Each structure stands twice: as structure tokens, then as C-alpha cells.
Tab-separated table of C-alpha atoms in Angstrom:
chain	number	residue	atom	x	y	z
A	1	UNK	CA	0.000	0.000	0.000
A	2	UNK	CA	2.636	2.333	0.530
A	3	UNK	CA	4.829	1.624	-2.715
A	4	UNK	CA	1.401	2.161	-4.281
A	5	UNK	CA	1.266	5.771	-2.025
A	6	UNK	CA	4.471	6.455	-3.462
A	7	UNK	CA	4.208	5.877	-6.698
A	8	UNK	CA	0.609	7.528	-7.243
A	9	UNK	CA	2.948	11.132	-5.624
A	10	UNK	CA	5.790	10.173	-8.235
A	11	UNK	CA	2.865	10.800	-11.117
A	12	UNK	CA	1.704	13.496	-9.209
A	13	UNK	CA	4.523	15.110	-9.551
A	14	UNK	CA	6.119	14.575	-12.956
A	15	UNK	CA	2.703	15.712	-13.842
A	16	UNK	CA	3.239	19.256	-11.969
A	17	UNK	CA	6.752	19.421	-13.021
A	18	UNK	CA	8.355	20.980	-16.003
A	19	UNK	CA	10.531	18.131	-17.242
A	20	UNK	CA	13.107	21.036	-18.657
A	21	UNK	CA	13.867	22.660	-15.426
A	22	UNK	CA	12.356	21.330	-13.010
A	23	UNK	CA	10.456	23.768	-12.451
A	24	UNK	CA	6.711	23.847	-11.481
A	25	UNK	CA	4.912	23.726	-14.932
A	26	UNK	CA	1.578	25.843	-16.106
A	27	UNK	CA	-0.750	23.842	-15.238
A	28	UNK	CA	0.515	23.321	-11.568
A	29	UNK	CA	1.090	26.916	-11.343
A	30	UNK	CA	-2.227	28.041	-12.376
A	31	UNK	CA	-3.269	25.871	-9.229
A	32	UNK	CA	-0.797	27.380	-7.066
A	33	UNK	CA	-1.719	31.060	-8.212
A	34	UNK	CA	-5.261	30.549	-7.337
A	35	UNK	CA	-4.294	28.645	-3.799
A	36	UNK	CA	-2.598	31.623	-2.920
A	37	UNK	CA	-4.926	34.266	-3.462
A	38	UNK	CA	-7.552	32.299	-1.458
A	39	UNK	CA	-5.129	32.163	1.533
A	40	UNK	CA	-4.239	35.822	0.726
A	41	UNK	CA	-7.787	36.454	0.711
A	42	UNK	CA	-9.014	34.941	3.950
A	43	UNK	CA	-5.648	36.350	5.562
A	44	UNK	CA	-5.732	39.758	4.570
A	45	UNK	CA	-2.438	39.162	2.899
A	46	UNK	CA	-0.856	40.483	-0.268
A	47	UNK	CA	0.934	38.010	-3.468
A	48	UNK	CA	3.346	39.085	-5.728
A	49	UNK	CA	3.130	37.578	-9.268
A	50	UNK	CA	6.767	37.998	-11.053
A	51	UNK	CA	6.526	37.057	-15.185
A	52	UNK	CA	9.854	36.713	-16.466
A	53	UNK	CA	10.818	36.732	-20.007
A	54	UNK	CA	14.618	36.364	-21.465
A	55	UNK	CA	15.287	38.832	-24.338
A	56	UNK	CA	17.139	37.660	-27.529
A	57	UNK	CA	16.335	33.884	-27.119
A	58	UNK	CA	15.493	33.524	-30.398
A	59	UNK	CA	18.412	34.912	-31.565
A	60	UNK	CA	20.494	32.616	-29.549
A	61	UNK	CA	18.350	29.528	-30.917
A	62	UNK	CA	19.419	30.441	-34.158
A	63	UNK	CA	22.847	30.824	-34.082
A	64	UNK	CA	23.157	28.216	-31.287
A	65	UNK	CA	20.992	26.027	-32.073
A	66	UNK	CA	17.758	24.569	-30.092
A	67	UNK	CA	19.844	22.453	-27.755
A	68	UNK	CA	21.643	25.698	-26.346
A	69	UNK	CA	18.745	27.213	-26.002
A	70	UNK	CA	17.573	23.825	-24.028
A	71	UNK	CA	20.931	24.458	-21.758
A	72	UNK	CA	20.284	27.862	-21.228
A	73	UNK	CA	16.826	27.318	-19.928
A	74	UNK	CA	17.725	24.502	-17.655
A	75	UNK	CA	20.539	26.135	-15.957
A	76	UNK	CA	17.876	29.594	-15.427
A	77	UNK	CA	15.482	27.109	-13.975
A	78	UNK	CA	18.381	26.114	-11.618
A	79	UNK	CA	18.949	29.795	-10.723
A	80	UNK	CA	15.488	30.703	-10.032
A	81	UNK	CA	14.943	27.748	-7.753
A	82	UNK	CA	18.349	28.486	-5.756
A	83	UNK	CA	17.155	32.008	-5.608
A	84	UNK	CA	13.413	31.531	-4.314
A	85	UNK	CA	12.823	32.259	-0.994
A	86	UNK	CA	10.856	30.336	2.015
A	87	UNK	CA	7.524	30.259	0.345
A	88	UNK	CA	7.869	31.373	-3.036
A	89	UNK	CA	7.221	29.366	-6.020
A	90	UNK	CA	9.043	29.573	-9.269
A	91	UNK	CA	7.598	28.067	-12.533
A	92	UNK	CA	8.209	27.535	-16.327
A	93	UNK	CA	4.976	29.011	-18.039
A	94	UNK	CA	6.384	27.366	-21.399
A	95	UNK	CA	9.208	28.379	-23.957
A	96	UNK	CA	11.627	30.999	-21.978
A	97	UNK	CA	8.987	32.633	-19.776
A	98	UNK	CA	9.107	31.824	-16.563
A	99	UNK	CA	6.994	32.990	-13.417
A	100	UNK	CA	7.602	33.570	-9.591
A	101	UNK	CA	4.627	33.584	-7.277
A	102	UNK	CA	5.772	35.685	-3.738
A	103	UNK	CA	4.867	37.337	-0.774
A	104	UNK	CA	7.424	40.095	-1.319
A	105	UNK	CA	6.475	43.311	-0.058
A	106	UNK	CA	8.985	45.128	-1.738
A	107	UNK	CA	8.278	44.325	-5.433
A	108	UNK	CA	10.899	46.705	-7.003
A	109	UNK	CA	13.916	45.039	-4.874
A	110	UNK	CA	12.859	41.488	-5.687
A	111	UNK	CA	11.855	42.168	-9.459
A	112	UNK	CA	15.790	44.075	-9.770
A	113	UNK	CA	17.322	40.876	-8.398
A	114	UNK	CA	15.461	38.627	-11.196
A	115	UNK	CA	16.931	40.826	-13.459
A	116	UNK	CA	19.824	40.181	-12.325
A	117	UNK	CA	20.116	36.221	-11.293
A	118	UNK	CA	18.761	35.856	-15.145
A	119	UNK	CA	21.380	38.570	-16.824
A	120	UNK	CA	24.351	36.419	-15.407
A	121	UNK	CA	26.991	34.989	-17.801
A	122	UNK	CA	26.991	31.117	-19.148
A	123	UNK	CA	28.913	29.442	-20.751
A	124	UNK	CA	27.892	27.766	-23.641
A	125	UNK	CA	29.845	25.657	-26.332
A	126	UNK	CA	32.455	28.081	-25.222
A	127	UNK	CA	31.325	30.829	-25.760
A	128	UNK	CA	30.087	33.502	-23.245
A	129	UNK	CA	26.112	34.185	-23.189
A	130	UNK	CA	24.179	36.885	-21.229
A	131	UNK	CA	20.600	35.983	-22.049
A	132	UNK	CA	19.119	39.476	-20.493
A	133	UNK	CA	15.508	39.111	-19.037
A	134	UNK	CA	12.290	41.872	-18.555
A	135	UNK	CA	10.211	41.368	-15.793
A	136	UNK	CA	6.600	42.261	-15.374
A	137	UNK	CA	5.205	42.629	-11.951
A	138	UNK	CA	1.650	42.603	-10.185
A	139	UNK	CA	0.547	42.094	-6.967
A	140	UNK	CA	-2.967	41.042	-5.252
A	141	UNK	CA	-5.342	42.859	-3.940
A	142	UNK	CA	-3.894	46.493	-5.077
A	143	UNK	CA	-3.495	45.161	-9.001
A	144	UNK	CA	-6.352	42.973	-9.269
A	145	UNK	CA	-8.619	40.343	-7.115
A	146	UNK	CA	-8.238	37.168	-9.830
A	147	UNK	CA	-5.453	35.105	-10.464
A	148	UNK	CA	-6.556	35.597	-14.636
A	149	UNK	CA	-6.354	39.657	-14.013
A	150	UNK	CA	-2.929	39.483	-12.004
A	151	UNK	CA	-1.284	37.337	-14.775
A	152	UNK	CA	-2.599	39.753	-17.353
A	153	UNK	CA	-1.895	42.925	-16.015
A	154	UNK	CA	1.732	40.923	-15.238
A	155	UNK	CA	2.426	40.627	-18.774
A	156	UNK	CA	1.360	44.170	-19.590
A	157	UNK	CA	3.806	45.171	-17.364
A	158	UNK	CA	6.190	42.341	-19.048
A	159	UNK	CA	5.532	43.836	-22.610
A	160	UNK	CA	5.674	47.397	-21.596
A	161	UNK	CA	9.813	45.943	-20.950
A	162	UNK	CA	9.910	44.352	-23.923
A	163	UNK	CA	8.798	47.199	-25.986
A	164	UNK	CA	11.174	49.485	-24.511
A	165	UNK	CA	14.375	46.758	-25.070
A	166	UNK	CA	14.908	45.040	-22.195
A	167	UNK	CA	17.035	44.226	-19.472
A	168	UNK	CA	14.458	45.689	-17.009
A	169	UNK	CA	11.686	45.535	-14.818
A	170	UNK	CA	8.176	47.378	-14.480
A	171	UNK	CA	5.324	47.302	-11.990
A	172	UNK	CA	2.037	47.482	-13.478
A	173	UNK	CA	0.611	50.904	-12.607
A	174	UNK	CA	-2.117	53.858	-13.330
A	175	UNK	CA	-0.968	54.165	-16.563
A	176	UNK	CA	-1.377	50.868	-17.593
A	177	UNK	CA	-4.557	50.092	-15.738
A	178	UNK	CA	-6.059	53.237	-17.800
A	179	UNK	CA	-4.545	51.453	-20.884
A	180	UNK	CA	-6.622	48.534	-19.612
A	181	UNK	CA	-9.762	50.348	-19.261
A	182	UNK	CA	-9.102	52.185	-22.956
A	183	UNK	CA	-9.197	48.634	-24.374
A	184	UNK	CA	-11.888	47.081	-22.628
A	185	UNK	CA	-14.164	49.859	-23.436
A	186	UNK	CA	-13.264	49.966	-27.433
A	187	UNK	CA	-13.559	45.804	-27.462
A	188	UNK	CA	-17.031	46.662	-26.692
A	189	UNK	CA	-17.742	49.676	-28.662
A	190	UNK	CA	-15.712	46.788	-31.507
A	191	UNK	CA	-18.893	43.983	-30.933
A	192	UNK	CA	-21.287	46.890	-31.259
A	193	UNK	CA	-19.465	48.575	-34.469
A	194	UNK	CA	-20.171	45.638	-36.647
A	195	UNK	CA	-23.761	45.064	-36.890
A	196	UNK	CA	-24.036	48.822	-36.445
A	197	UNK	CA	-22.387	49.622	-39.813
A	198	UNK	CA	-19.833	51.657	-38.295
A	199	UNK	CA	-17.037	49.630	-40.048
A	200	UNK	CA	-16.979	50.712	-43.392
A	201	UNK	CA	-15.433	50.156	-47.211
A	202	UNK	CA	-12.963	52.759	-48.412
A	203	UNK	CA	-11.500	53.145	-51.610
A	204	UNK	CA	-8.308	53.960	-52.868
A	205	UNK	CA	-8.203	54.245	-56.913
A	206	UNK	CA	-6.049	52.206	-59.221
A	207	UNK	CA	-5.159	54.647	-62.209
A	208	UNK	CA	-3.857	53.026	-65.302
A	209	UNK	CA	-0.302	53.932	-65.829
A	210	UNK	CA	-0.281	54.928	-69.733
A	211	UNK	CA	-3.691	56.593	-69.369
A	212	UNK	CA	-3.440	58.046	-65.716
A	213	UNK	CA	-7.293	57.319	-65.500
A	214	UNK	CA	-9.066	55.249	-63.059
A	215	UNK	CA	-9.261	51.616	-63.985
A	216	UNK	CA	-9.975	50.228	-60.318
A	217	UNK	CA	-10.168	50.277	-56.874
A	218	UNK	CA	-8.699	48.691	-53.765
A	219	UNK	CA	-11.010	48.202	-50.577
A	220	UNK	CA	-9.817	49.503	-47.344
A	221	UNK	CA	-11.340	49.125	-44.239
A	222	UNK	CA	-11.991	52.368	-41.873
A	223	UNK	CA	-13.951	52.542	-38.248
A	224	UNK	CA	-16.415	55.515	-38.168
A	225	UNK	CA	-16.297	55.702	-34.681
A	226	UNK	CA	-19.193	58.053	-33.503
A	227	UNK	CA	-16.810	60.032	-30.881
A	228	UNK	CA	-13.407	59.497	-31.921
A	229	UNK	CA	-13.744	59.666	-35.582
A	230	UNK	CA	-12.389	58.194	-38.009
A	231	UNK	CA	-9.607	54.635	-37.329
A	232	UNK	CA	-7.188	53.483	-39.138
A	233	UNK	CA	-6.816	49.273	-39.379
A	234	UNK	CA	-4.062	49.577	-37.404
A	235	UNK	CA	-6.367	50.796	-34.549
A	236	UNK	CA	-8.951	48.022	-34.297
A	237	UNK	CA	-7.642	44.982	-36.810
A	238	UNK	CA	-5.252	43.671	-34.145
A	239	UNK	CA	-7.853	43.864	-31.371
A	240	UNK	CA	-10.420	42.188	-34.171
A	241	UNK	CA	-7.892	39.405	-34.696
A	242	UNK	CA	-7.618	38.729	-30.984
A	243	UNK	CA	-11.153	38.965	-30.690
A	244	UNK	CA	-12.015	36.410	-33.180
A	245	UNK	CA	-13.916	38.947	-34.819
A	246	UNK	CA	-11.707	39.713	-38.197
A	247	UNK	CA	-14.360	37.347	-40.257
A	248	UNK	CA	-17.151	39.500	-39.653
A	249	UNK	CA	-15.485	42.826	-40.026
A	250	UNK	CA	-13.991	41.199	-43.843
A	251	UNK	CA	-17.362	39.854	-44.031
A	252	UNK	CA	-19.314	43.298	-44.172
A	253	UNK	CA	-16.980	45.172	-45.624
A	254	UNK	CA	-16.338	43.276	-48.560
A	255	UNK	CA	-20.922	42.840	-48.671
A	256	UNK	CA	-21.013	47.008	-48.520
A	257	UNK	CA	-17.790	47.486	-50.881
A	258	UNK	CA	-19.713	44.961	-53.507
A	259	UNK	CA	-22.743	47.106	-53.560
A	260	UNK	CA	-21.274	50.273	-53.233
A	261	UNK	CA	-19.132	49.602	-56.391
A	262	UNK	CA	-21.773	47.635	-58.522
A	263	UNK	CA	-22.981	50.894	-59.797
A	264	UNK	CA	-19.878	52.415	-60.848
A	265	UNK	CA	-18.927	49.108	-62.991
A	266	UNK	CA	-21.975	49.011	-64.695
A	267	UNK	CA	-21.789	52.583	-65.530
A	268	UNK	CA	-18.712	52.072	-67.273
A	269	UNK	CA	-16.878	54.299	-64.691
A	270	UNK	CA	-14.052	51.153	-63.155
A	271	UNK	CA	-13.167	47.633	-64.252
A	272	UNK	CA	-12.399	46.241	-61.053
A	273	UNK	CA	-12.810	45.904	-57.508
A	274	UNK	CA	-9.559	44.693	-55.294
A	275	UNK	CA	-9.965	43.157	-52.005
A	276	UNK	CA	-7.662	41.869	-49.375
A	277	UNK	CA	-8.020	38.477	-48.183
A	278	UNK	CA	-6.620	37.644	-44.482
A	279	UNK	CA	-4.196	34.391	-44.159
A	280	UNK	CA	-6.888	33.070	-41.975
A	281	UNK	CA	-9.565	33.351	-44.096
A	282	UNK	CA	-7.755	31.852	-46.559
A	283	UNK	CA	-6.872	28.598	-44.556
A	284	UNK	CA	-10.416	27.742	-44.164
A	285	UNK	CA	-11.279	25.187	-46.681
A	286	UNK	CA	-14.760	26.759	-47.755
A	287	UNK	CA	-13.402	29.836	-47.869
A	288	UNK	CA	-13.538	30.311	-51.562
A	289	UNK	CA	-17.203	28.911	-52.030
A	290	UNK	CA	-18.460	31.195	-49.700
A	291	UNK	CA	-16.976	33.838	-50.733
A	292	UNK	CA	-18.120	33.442	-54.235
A	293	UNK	CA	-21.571	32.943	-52.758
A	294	UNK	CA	-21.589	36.250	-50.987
A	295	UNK	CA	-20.862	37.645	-54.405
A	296	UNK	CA	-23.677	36.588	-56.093
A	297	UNK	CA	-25.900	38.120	-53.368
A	298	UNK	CA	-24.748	41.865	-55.024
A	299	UNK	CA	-24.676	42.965	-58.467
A	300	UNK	CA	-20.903	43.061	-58.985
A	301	UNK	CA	-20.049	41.163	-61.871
A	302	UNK	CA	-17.402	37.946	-60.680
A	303	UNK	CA	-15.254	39.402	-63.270
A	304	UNK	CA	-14.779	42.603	-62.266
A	305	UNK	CA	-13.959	41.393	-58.356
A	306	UNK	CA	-10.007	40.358	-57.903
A	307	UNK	CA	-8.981	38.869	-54.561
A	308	UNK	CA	-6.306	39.783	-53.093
A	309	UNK	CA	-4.013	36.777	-51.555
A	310	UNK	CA	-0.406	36.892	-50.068
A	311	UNK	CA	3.187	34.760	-51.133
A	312	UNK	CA	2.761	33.594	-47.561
A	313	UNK	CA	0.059	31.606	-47.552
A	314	UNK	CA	1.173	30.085	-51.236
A	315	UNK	CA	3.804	28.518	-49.296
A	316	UNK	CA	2.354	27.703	-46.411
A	317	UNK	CA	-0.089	25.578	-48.172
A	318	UNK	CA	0.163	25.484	-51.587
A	319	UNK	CA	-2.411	23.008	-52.074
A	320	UNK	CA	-4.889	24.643	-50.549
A	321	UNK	CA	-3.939	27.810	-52.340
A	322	UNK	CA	-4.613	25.740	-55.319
A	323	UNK	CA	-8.006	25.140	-55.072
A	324	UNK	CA	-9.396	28.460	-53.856
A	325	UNK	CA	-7.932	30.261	-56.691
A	326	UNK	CA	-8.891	27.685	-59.595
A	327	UNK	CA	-12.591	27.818	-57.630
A	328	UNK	CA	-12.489	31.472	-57.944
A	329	UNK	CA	-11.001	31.638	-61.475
A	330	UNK	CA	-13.354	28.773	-62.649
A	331	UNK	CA	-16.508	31.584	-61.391
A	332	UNK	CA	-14.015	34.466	-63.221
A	333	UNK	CA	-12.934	35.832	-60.513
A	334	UNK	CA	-9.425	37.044	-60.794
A	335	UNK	CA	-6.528	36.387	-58.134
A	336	UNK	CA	-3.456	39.435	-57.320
A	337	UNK	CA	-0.692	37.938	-55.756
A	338	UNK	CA	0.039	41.216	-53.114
A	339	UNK	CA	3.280	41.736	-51.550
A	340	UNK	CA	5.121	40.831	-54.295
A	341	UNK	CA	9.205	41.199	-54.290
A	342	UNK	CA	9.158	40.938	-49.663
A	343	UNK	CA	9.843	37.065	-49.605
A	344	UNK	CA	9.675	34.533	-51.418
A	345	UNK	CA	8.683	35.943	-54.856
A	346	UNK	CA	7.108	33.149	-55.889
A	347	UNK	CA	7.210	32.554	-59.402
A	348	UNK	CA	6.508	28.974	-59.560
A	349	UNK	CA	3.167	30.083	-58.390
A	350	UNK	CA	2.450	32.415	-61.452
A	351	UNK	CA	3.786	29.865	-64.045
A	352	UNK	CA	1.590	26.950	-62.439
A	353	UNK	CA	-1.299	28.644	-60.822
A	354	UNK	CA	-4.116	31.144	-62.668
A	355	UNK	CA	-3.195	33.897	-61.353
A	356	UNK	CA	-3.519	37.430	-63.200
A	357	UNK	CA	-2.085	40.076	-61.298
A	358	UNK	CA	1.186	41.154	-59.128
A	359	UNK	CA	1.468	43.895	-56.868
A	360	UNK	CA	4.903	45.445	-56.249
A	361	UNK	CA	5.157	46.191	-52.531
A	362	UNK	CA	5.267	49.483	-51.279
A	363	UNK	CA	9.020	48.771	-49.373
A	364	UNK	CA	10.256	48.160	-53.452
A	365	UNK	CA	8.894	51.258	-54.298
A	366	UNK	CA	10.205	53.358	-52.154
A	367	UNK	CA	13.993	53.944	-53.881
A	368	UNK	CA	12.855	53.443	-57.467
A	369	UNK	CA	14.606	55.725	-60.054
A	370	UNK	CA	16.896	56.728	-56.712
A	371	UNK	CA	18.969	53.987	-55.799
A	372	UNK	CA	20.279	51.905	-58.937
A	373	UNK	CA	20.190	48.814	-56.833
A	374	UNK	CA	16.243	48.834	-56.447
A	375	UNK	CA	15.629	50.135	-59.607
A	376	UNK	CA	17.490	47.020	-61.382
A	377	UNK	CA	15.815	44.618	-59.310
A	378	UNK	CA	12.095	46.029	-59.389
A	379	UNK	CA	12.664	46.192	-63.197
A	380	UNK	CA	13.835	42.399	-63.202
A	381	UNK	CA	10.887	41.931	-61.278
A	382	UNK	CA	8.256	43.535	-63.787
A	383	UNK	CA	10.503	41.581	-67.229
A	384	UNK	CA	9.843	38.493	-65.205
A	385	UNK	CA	6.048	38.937	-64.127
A	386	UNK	CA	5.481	40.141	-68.056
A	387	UNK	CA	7.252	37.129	-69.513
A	388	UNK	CA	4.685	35.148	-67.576
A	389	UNK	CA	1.414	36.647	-68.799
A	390	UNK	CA	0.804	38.611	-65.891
A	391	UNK	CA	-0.234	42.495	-65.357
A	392	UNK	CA	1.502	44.770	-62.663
A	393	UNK	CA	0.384	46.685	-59.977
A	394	UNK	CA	2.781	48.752	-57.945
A	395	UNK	CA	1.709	50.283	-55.031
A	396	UNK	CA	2.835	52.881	-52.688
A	397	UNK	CA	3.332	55.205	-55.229
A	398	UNK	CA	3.828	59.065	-53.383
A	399	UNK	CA	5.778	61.288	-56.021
A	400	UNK	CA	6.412	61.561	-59.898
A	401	UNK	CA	9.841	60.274	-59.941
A	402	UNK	CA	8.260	56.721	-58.941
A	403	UNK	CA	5.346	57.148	-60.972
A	404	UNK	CA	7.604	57.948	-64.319
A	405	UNK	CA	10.233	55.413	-63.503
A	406	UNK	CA	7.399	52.535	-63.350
A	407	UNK	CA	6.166	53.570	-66.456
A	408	UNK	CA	8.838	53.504	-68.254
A	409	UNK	CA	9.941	50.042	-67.413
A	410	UNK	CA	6.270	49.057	-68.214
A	411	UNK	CA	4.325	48.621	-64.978
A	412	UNK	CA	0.853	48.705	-65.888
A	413	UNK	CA	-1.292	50.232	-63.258
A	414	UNK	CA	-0.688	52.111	-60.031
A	415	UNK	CA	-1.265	53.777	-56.718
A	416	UNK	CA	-0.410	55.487	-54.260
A	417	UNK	CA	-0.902	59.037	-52.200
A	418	UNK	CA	0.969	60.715	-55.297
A	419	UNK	CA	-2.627	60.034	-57.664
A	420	UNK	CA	-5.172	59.461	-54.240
A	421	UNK	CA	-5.759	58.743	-50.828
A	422	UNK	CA	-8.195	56.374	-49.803
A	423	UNK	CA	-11.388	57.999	-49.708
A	424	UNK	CA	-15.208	57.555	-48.842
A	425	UNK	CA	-18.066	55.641	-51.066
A	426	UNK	CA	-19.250	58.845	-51.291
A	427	UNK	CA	-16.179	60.971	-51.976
A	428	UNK	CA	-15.071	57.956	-54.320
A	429	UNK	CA	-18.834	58.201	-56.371
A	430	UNK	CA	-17.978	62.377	-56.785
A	431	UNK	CA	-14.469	61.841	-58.048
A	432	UNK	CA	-15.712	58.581	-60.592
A	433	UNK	CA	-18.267	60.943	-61.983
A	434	UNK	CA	-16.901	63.919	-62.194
A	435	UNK	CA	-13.404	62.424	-64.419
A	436	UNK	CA	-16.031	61.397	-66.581
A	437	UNK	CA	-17.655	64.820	-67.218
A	438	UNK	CA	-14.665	66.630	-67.480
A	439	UNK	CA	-13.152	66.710	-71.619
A	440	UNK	CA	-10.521	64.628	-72.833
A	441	UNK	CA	-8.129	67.611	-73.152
A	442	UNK	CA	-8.595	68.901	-70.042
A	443	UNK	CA	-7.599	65.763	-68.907
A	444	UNK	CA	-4.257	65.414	-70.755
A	445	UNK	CA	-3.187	68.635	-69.554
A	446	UNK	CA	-3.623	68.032	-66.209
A	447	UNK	CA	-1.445	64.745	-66.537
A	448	UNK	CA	0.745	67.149	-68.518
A	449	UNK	CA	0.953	69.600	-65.729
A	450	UNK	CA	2.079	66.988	-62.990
């Protein structure tokens, strides 16, 4: 009975136990966070929660290797546990964060030492390493009254570090408790925007680079927040992504973009409509039969729509990639490949796949027609994509140097700030109509006079 005692605790344990360091493992300290508060709770007592983070593991993984990186962590487990005092708990939350659960009441003197038991030297394959770590601190009851709240207002803390470089410590405060409150109430305001309408199609116009008319549009997504106006993606897409709300948000805007521009294509005024697909979106395997089905619930023609995909997800799963575009081609829907020239450049993809367009990324465009370099290599770029059957689109385009250079080399449609910012339905519908009113020389002599 008791070598049956003894080896039920064994399990017990290796269960609890990080088999790395030795350290108490997530799951175990979840349970020990919680245990603590109670007793904190009933006692009237405080907990520190320490999160730990090294900075520049990656980088040692990589020139290292993994089984450095496996040394490194194992001797820092070592350290912490030496360095715990009566009562405190250290813990490996999983890859090279680490957590210490304590009843220090001075936080800032036991958060510096951290810093400092991490930042020591080791030796490695012979060579010296100084890992560096950022802590993040919060304590119960001042911070927050849940175990979930301490460990996230820990990390906020953590990433406030991280974000500054390093190497040091910070105690979750006003500041970031306001942050806190910011975000909460705009997640909400986020679940309400949606069905509301308030998230919205821009449009940023594709001009045809021989011509310098309008030939298209590309979608954009803006928040018309009723108090602080009008967001950027960058504002709420993150949060949306998080949130597991980035479907909906595509979802809408790409129904309202549809109908918006369903006029302006049968009026003659644009041939196309461009919009972005997200990497996640495009890993769902009905992702290109419902989208397709959404677009025959508008009046945009399937050939005048061209989806928007990235060289990332090509290689991620080419497969896949294979049959949403030859779905979407088979219904005349057209395929860009965006970000063109940043990675991989993929140009087994155009020879073997139906795909129409390229779009030269912004970063390429940049020193075109300034820096030789670029300028050989973007024009390389454009030979190559034309040899293969495929039209151009730079974009990014913000002053006439760029716009002249990519015409000459025979890029065949643009845009950028230098021909329009993204602009309303509304603002979009004024400038459509009015290029079409206004006579054929008046046009060339305003390309003339740019």
C-alpha cells in the first residue's frame, strides 16, 4: 500500500513538473496562483506575481541552435529555484517565460534581483552568453482580485519591458490600468461597431499607368467611430484578430464594398474591384465557395472582383492555395498575388497557378529611379512577371519620380498618395463621376501639368 502511495505522488509530480527545469509547470502553477490568493484572501495578505521573459532567445536559438537554447533554460530554472525564498514558487509558463509567485512586499527590490540572477553569464559551447531578461510585476489585492487579471496585467507590465528593449523591470501601474480600461471599453464599442455599420469600405483608386485614368479600386477598411472619428486598421484589426472577430469585419466590408461599387462598374466608370483576403480566411477550406456565394448576393459582376491573396500563404499551403484560386477563377474571378518582391517571390506560383495580377510592394517602391540597386531589381521583377502573362500593380506610389520610372519600365497600373488617398463611397462616387464629365483635353493637360 505504501509503494502504491508512493508511486501515485511520483505521477503526481512529474505531472506538476516541467521536465526542462524542473520547475513547477503551467498547469501546476495556475493551481498554485489561485491557492494563494484564497489564503491571501481569507488572511488579509498580499501576493506578488513575477513574469519573467529572457530577451534575444530567439536569436540565440538560431545561431546556437535549439539544444543551447535547451541548456540555457535549464541552468535559469536552476537559478530561479536556488534564488526563491521560504515560500515562493518559481515556474516555467512554457518556452523561456518563466513565473515567480511571492509574498514580497517590496516588489521593485525582488523584481531588480530577477533581473539580475537571469542577466548572469553562461557558458555555452564556449562561448560567453548573457541571455538578459524583462520582468513584469503585479501584486494582489492592489493590481487585481483574480489570479486571470494578475497574470494579465503581469504581462502588460512584461511587454511594456519588452517594448522598450529590455534588461528591465516594471510594476504594473495607473498608466497601464487606464490602458486597460481604454481597451476594454473599445472591445465593446468593436462587438457593437459591426452590426451597427460603423465599419466601413474605403477606396483607394487604381489609375492606369499609360492613361493616368481610373481603372480600379482597392477596398480599405476604416472605423467611423461616432466620438473618436475616423480609425485606421491599425487601430482596431489587431484587437479584431484577438477577438475572433476579423471574419465579420472582412465579411461586411467586402458585402457594402460589392454594392457600393456595382454601380460604378456598370456605368462604365471602373473595371475592377480589389480586395484583401486575411491568411486566416484563406486557410479555411470553404473559404472560396463562400466567398463566391456572398458575391452573387450583389450585383458586382465575378469578373470585375479580384482577390487579393499573399506569397505567404502560397507557401504555407500550396495546395490549398490551389483550389481556392482555380474555384475562384473557374466563377471568373481574378486572383493578385500582393506583396510581391518581400519574400519569397514566388514565381513557380504564377507559371503553375491562374493567377492574373502582381502587386509590387510598397518597401520596393520606395527607392525606385533613386537607388540603382532597387531600380534594377524592381525592373527584373516587372521583365519576369510580363514574360509570364501577368499584369503589374505597384503600389505605394507618393511622387512623380516613382510614378515615371514605373512607367517607363512598363508597370501597368498604379497607386499610391501621389494620384489618391483612400477615400469615402461617397467621396469615391464624386471623383468617378466627375473624371467622366470633365473633356478629354482637359484631362491630358492636367497629366501634362504633374
Amino acid at each position: 500500500m505504501a509503494a502504491l502511495e508512493a508511486e501515485r505522488a511520483l505521477t503526481l509530480r512529474l505531472a506538476q513538473t516541467d521536465s526542462l527545469t524542473g520547475l513547477v509547470n503551467r498547469g501546476a502553477f495556475t493551481t498554485a496562483l489561485c491557492e494563494r490568493l484564497e489564503a491571501a484572501r481569507a488572511s488579509g495578505g498580499t501576493v506578488a506575481l513575477f513574469v519573467v521573459d529572457l530577451d534575444r532567445f530567439k536569436h540565440l536559438n538560431d545561431t546556437l541552435g535549439h539544444h543551447a537554447g535547451d541548456l540555457l533554460l535549464a541552468e535559469l530554472g536552476e537559478r530561479l529555484r536556488n534564488d526563491c525564498g521560504p515560500g515562493e514558487i518559481a515556474a516555467r509558463l512554457g518556452g523561456d517565460e518563466f513565473a515567480i509567485i511571492s509574498d514580497a512586499t517590496d516588489v521593485a527590490r525582488r523584481a531588480q534581483r530577477l533581473v539580475q540572477v537571469v542577466s548572469q553569464q553562461q557558458v555555452i559551447y564556449g562561448r560567453q552568453v548573457s541571455p538578459g531578461a524583462s520582468v513584469g510585476v503585479a501584486v494582489y489585492p492592489n493590481d487585481a482580485a483574480h489570479a486571470s487579471d494578475l497574470q494579465r496585467f503581469a504581462d502588460m507590465a512584461l511587454y511594456r519591458v519588452k517594448t522598450a528593449g529590455g534588461r528591465r523591470f516594471s510594476i504594473f501601474d495607473a498608466e497601464l490600468r487606464a490602458e486597460t480600461e481604454r481597451r476594454r471599453t473599445l472591445e465593446q464599442e468593436l462587438r457593437r461597431a459591426i452590426p451597427a455599420g460603423e465599419i466601413e469600405p474605403w477606396f483607394q483608386p487604381v489609375v492606369d499607368s499609360l492613361s493616368g485614368g481610373v481603372v480600379g479600386v482597392e477596398v480599405l477598411a476604416r472605423w467611423n467611430h461616432p466620438e473618436q472619428g475616423l480609425l485606421s486598421p491599425a487601430a482596431f484589426v489587431p484587437m479584431a484578430e484577438e477577438l475572433g472577430l476579423i471574419r465579420a469585419i472582412d465579411e461586411a466590408v467586402f458585402d457594402a464594398a460589392c454594392r457600393r461599387a456595382a454601380a460604378w462598374v456598370a456605368d462604365g466608370l471602373i473595371e475592377l474591384v480589389s480586395c484583401n483576403v486575411s491568411p486566416r480566411d484563406l486557410l479555411d477550406p470553404g473559404f472560396s465557395r463562400k466567398l463566391i456565394g456572398r458575391l452573387e448576393r450583389t450585383d458586382l459582376p465575378a469578373t470585375a472582383l479580384t482577390v487579393e491573396i499573399t506569397e505567404t500563404f502560397l507557401v504555407q499551403d500550396m495546395a490549398l492555395g490551389r483550389r481556392h484560386i482555380e474555384r475562384l477563377a473557374a466563377k471568373g474571378v481574378k486572383v493578385a498575388l500582393d506583396d510581391f518582391g518581400t519574400g519569397y517571390s514566388n514565381l513557380r506560383a504564377l507559371m503553375n497557378l491562374p493567377i492574373q495580377t502582381v502587386k509590387l510592394d510598397r518597401s520596393l517602391i520606395a527607392d525606385v529611379g533613386r537607388d540603382a540597386r532597387v531600380s534594377k531589381l524592381v525592373a527584373s521583377m516587372l521583365h519576369a512577371a510580363r514574360a509570364l502573362g501577368v499584369s503589374i500593380v505597384a503600389e505605394g506610389v507618393e511622387d512623380e519620380a516613382q510614378a515615371l520610372f514605373l512607367r517607363s519600365t512598363g508597370c501597368d497600373r498604379m497607386q499610391g498618395y501621389f494620384f489618391a488617398r483612400p477615400m469615402s463611397g461617397e467621396a469615391m462616387d464624386a471623383q468617378l463621376r466627375a473624371a467622366r464629365a470633365e473633356a478629354p483635353a482637359e484631362r491630358a493637360l492636367r497629366r501634362a501639368s504633374r
